[in-house]
Coordinates of C-alpha atoms in Angstrom, one line a residue:
M195 CA 9.7 3.9 -8.1
H196 CA 8.5 1.6 -10.8
L197 CA 4.8 0.7 -10.8
L198 CA 3.7 -2.0 -13.1
S199 CA 0.1 -1.6 -14.2
T200 CA -2.1 -4.6 -14.9
R201 CA -3.8 -5.3 -18.2
P202 CA -7.0 -7.3 -19.1
G203 CA -6.3 -11.0 -19.2
G204 CA -3.0 -10.5 -17.5
F205 CA -3.4 -13.6 -15.3
V206 CA -3.3 -16.6 -17.6
E207 CA -3.4 -20.2 -16.4
D208 CA -1.6 -21.4 -19.6
E209 CA 1.7 -22.8 -18.3
S210 CA 3.4 -22.0 -21.6
V211 CA 2.9 -18.2 -21.1
V212 CA 6.0 -16.7 -19.5
S213 CA 5.9 -13.1 -18.3
R214 CA 9.0 -10.9 -18.0
L215 CA 8.6 -7.9 -15.8
D216 CA 10.8 -5.0 -17.1
Q217 CA 12.1 -3.8 -13.7
T218 CA 15.4 -2.9 -12.3
P219 CA 16.5 -4.0 -8.7
A220 CA 15.7 -2.0 -5.6
D221 CA 16.2 -2.0 -1.9
I222 CA 12.6 -2.9 -1.2
V223 CA 10.2 -5.0 -3.4
V224 CA 6.5 -5.3 -2.6
L225 CA 4.4 -7.9 -4.5
S226 CA 0.7 -7.8 -4.1
S227 CA -2.4 -9.4 -5.7
A228 CA -4.4 -6.1 -5.3
D229 CA -4.1 -3.3 -7.8
T230 CA -5.5 -0.9 -5.2
T231 CA -2.6 -1.7 -2.9
L232 CA 0.0 -1.1 -5.7
S233 CA -1.7 2.2 -6.6
L234 CA -1.8 3.2 -2.9
L235 CA 1.8 2.5 -2.3
S236 CA 2.7 4.4 -5.4
A237 CA 1.0 7.5 -4.1
A238 CA 2.5 7.0 -0.6
C239 CA 6.0 6.7 -2.1
E240 CA 5.5 10.1 -3.9
A241 CA 4.5 11.6 -0.5
W242 CA 7.6 10.0 1.1
H243 CA 9.9 11.6 -1.5
A244 CA 8.2 14.9 -1.2
E245 CA 9.4 15.1 2.4
G246 CA 12.8 15.9 1.1
I247 CA 14.6 13.0 2.8
A248 CA 16.7 10.2 1.4
V249 CA 14.4 7.2 1.0
P250 CA 15.1 3.6 -0.1
S251 CA 14.5 2.6 -3.7
L252 CA 11.2 0.7 -4.1
R253 CA 9.6 -1.6 -6.7
V254 CA 6.1 -2.9 -6.7
A255 CA 4.4 -5.4 -9.0
N256 CA 1.3 -7.5 -9.2
L257 CA 2.3 -11.1 -8.3
M258 CA -0.4 -12.4 -10.6
F259 CA 2.2 -11.9 -13.4
L260 CA 4.5 -14.3 -11.5
R261 CA 2.2 -17.2 -10.9
Q262 CA 3.9 -19.2 -13.7
P263 CA 7.0 -20.8 -12.3
A264 CA 9.3 -19.7 -15.1
S265 CA 8.0 -16.1 -14.8
L266 CA 8.9 -16.2 -11.1
D267 CA 12.3 -17.7 -11.8
L268 CA 13.1 -14.8 -14.1
Y269 CA 12.0 -12.2 -11.6
L270 CA 13.9 -13.9 -8.8
D271 CA 17.1 -13.7 -10.9
Q272 CA 16.6 -10.2 -12.3
V273 CA 15.0 -8.3 -9.3
L274 CA 14.3 -10.2 -6.1
R275 CA 17.7 -11.6 -5.4
H276 CA 19.1 -8.0 -5.3
A277 CA 16.6 -6.7 -2.8
K278 CA 17.2 -6.2 0.9
V279 CA 13.6 -6.3 2.0
V280 CA 10.7 -8.3 0.3
V281 CA 7.0 -8.2 1.1
V282 CA 4.5 -10.7 -0.4
D283 CA 0.9 -9.6 0.0
H284 CA -0.6 -12.9 -1.2
L285 CA -4.1 -13.8 -2.2
G286 CA -5.1 -16.6 0.1
A287 CA -3.1 -19.1 2.2
D288 CA 0.4 -20.5 1.5
T289 CA -1.2 -23.6 -0.1
A290 CA -2.6 -21.4 -2.9
W291 CA 0.8 -20.6 -4.4
P292 CA 3.2 -23.3 -3.0
Y293 CA 6.0 -22.8 -5.6
G294 CA 6.2 -19.0 -5.2
I295 CA 6.0 -19.2 -1.4
Q296 CA 8.7 -21.9 -1.3
E297 CA 11.1 -20.2 -3.7
I298 CA 10.8 -16.7 -2.4
G299 CA 11.3 -18.0 1.2
A300 CA 14.3 -20.1 0.2
L301 CA 15.9 -17.1 -1.4
A302 CA 15.4 -14.9 1.7
R303 CA 16.9 -17.5 4.0
R304 CA 19.8 -18.2 1.7
S305 CA 20.7 -14.6 1.1
G306 CA 19.8 -13.1 4.5
Q307 CA 16.9 -11.0 3.1
R308 CA 14.3 -9.6 5.4
L309 CA 11.0 -11.1 4.2
A310 CA 7.4 -10.6 5.2
M311 CA 4.6 -12.8 3.9
F312 CA 0.9 -12.3 4.7
S313 CA -2.6 -12.5 3.1
C314 CA -4.3 -9.6 1.4
Y315 CA -7.5 -10.8 3.0
L316 CA -8.8 -9.4 6.3
Q317 CA -8.2 -12.9 7.7
E318 CA -4.8 -13.7 9.1
Y319 CA -3.1 -16.9 7.9
E320 CA -0.6 -17.9 10.7
N321 CA 1.2 -20.3 8.4
L322 CA 1.9 -17.6 5.9
L323 CA 3.0 -15.1 8.5
G324 CA 5.5 -17.7 9.8
Q325 CA 7.1 -18.2 6.4
G326 CA 9.0 -14.9 6.5
T327 CA 12.3 -14.0 8.0
L328 CA 11.1 -10.9 9.8
P329 CA 9.7 -11.4 13.3
R330 CA 6.1 -12.5 13.2
E331 CA 5.0 -9.3 15.0
V332 CA 6.6 -7.1 12.4
S333 CA 4.9 -9.0 9.5
R334 CA 1.6 -8.7 11.3
L335 CA 2.2 -4.9 11.7
L336 CA 2.9 -4.6 8.0
W337 CA -0.3 -6.6 7.2
Q338 CA -2.3 -4.3 9.5
Y339 CA -1.1 -1.2 7.7
L340 CA -2.3 -2.4 4.3
R341 CA -5.6 -3.8 5.6
A342 CA -6.4 -0.6 7.3
G343 CA -5.9 1.2 4.0
G344 CA -5.5 4.9 3.3
K345 CA -2.5 6.9 2.2
A346 CA -1.5 7.7 5.8
N347 CA -1.2 4.0 6.7
A348 CA 0.5 3.3 3.4
L349 CA 3.2 5.9 4.2
Q350 CA 3.7 4.4 7.7
F351 CA 3.9 1.0 6.0
L352 CA 6.9 2.3 3.9
R353 CA 8.5 3.8 7.0
A354 CA 8.0 0.5 8.8
L355 CA 9.8 -1.3 6.0
A356 CA 12.7 1.1 6.3
F357 CA 12.8 1.0 10.1
H358 CA 12.4 -2.8 10.6
G359 CA 13.8 -4.0 7.3
L360 CA 16.7 -1.6 6.7
D361 CA 17.3 -0.2 10.2
R362 CA 16.8 3.3 8.7
G363 CA 14.7 6.3 9.8
P364 CA 12.4 6.8 12.7
A365 CA 9.9 4.4 14.1
P366 CA 6.6 4.5 12.3
L367 CA 3.3 5.5 13.8
P368 CA 0.9 2.6 14.5
P369 CA -1.8 1.7 12.1
R370 CA -5.0 3.8 12.3
V371 CA -8.3 2.2 11.2
L372 CA -10.5 4.7 9.5
P373 CA -14.1 5.1 11.0
P374 CA -17.2 4.5 8.8
V375 CA -17.3 8.3 8.4
A376 CA -14.0 10.1 8.0
L377 CA -12.9 13.6 7.3
H378 CA -10.5 13.9 4.4
V379 CA -7.8 16.5 4.5
P380 CA -6.0 16.7 1.1
W381 CA -2.3 16.0 1.3
N382 CA -1.4 19.3 -0.3
T383 CA -3.0 21.2 2.5
P384 CA -0.4 23.6 3.9
G385 CA 0.8 22.7 7.4
R386 CA -1.0 19.3 7.3
H387 CA -0.2 17.1 10.3
A388 CA 0.6 13.4 10.0
V389 CA -2.7 12.7 11.8
A390 CA -4.8 15.5 10.2
G391 CA -8.0 16.8 11.6
I392 CA -10.6 19.6 11.2
D393 CA -8.1 22.2 12.4
D394 CA -5.8 21.4 9.4
L395 CA -8.7 21.8 7.1
R396 CA -10.0 25.0 8.6
R397 CA -6.6 26.7 8.5
G398 CA -7.0 27.5 4.8
W399 CA -10.7 28.3 4.9
H400 CA -12.2 31.7 3.9
A401 CA -13.6 33.6 6.9
E402 CA -17.5 33.6 7.0
A403 CA -17.8 31.8 3.7
P404 CA -20.4 29.0 3.1
C405 CA -19.3 25.4 3.7
V406 CA -19.8 22.8 1.0
A407 CA -19.8 19.1 1.9
V408 CA -18.0 16.9 -0.7
V409 CA -19.3 13.4 0.1
F410 CA -17.7 10.3 -1.4
Y411 CA -17.3 6.6 -0.7
R412 CA -14.7 5.6 1.9
S413 CA -13.4 2.9 -0.5
H414 CA -11.8 5.7 -2.5
L415 CA -10.0 7.0 0.6
L416 CA -8.8 3.5 1.5
A417 CA -7.4 3.1 -2.0
G418 CA -5.8 6.5 -2.0
N419 CA -8.0 7.4 -5.0
T420 CA -8.8 11.0 -3.9
A421 CA -7.2 13.2 -6.6
V422 CA -10.6 14.1 -8.1
F423 CA -12.1 15.1 -4.7
D424 CA -9.0 17.1 -3.9
A425 CA -9.3 18.9 -7.2
L426 CA -13.0 19.6 -6.5
A427 CA -12.2 21.0 -3.0
Q428 CA -9.6 23.3 -4.6
A429 CA -12.0 24.5 -7.2
L430 CA -14.6 25.3 -4.5
H431 CA -11.9 27.1 -2.6
D432 CA -10.9 29.1 -5.7
E433 CA -14.6 30.2 -5.9
G434 CA -14.5 31.6 -2.3
L435 CA -16.2 28.5 -0.7
N436 CA -15.0 26.2 2.0
A437 CA -15.0 22.5 1.1
L438 CA -15.6 19.8 3.7
P439 CA -14.6 16.4 2.1
V440 CA -16.2 13.5 3.9
A441 CA -15.7 9.8 3.1
L442 CA -18.3 7.3 4.2
D443 CA -19.2 3.6 3.8
S444 CA -22.8 4.2 2.6
L445 CA -25.6 6.7 2.9
K446 CA -27.9 3.7 3.5
D447 CA -26.0 2.9 6.8
P448 CA -27.8 4.5 9.8
L449 CA -24.5 4.9 11.6
C450 CA -23.0 6.9 8.7
L451 CA -26.1 9.1 8.5

């Protein structure tokens, strides 16, 4: 998988600036306006490969680099036209990027690609959902995975792309919205279930040892940014303690408390 990182000042309104993304083609291409989504999909792709099964090739990129028409034309020719499945997680409605929506949609219809388009906002944009070539209910499902967030939903998003876009693999699990307070079970936990719970966490605990709560913001869990908390939990375990990682919206929220 190729993940293109962003850089300060990467989105330039100057029409003379043409960006060329140094990517090779892949079965699946996901374009998003959100860096957190790109990072999350990168982590989920690593987990997908770790399962030891043959998975489709994947490329992700921030579509802010493609806002300039010539930049998009280059990417269409070098990467997108070779893809079998394309997802556009767009910032706003279809009217916010008419050239890109039109050209990517035309390519999909011309070449028989399976295309999903939706907004990276929590609000649905029906016009944008209808611009893809995948059934509307599939596009909505993919949108729900990314809006729910978290590595588990991102992994099911990739499985859904393989299942609905490439007719490969098993049907994905439905999206799961994380509650305001959520238990976090690190992905390297032995015997971890797809829908992990307290039993998965306790399986590796030390008998009769003290329990240490590791409390962090739920936004880290939604973005898949949990490596530091996983490392802290492991360090506590190595010291003979039992870590209980808990992600929450806010300690100021009465419900979370």
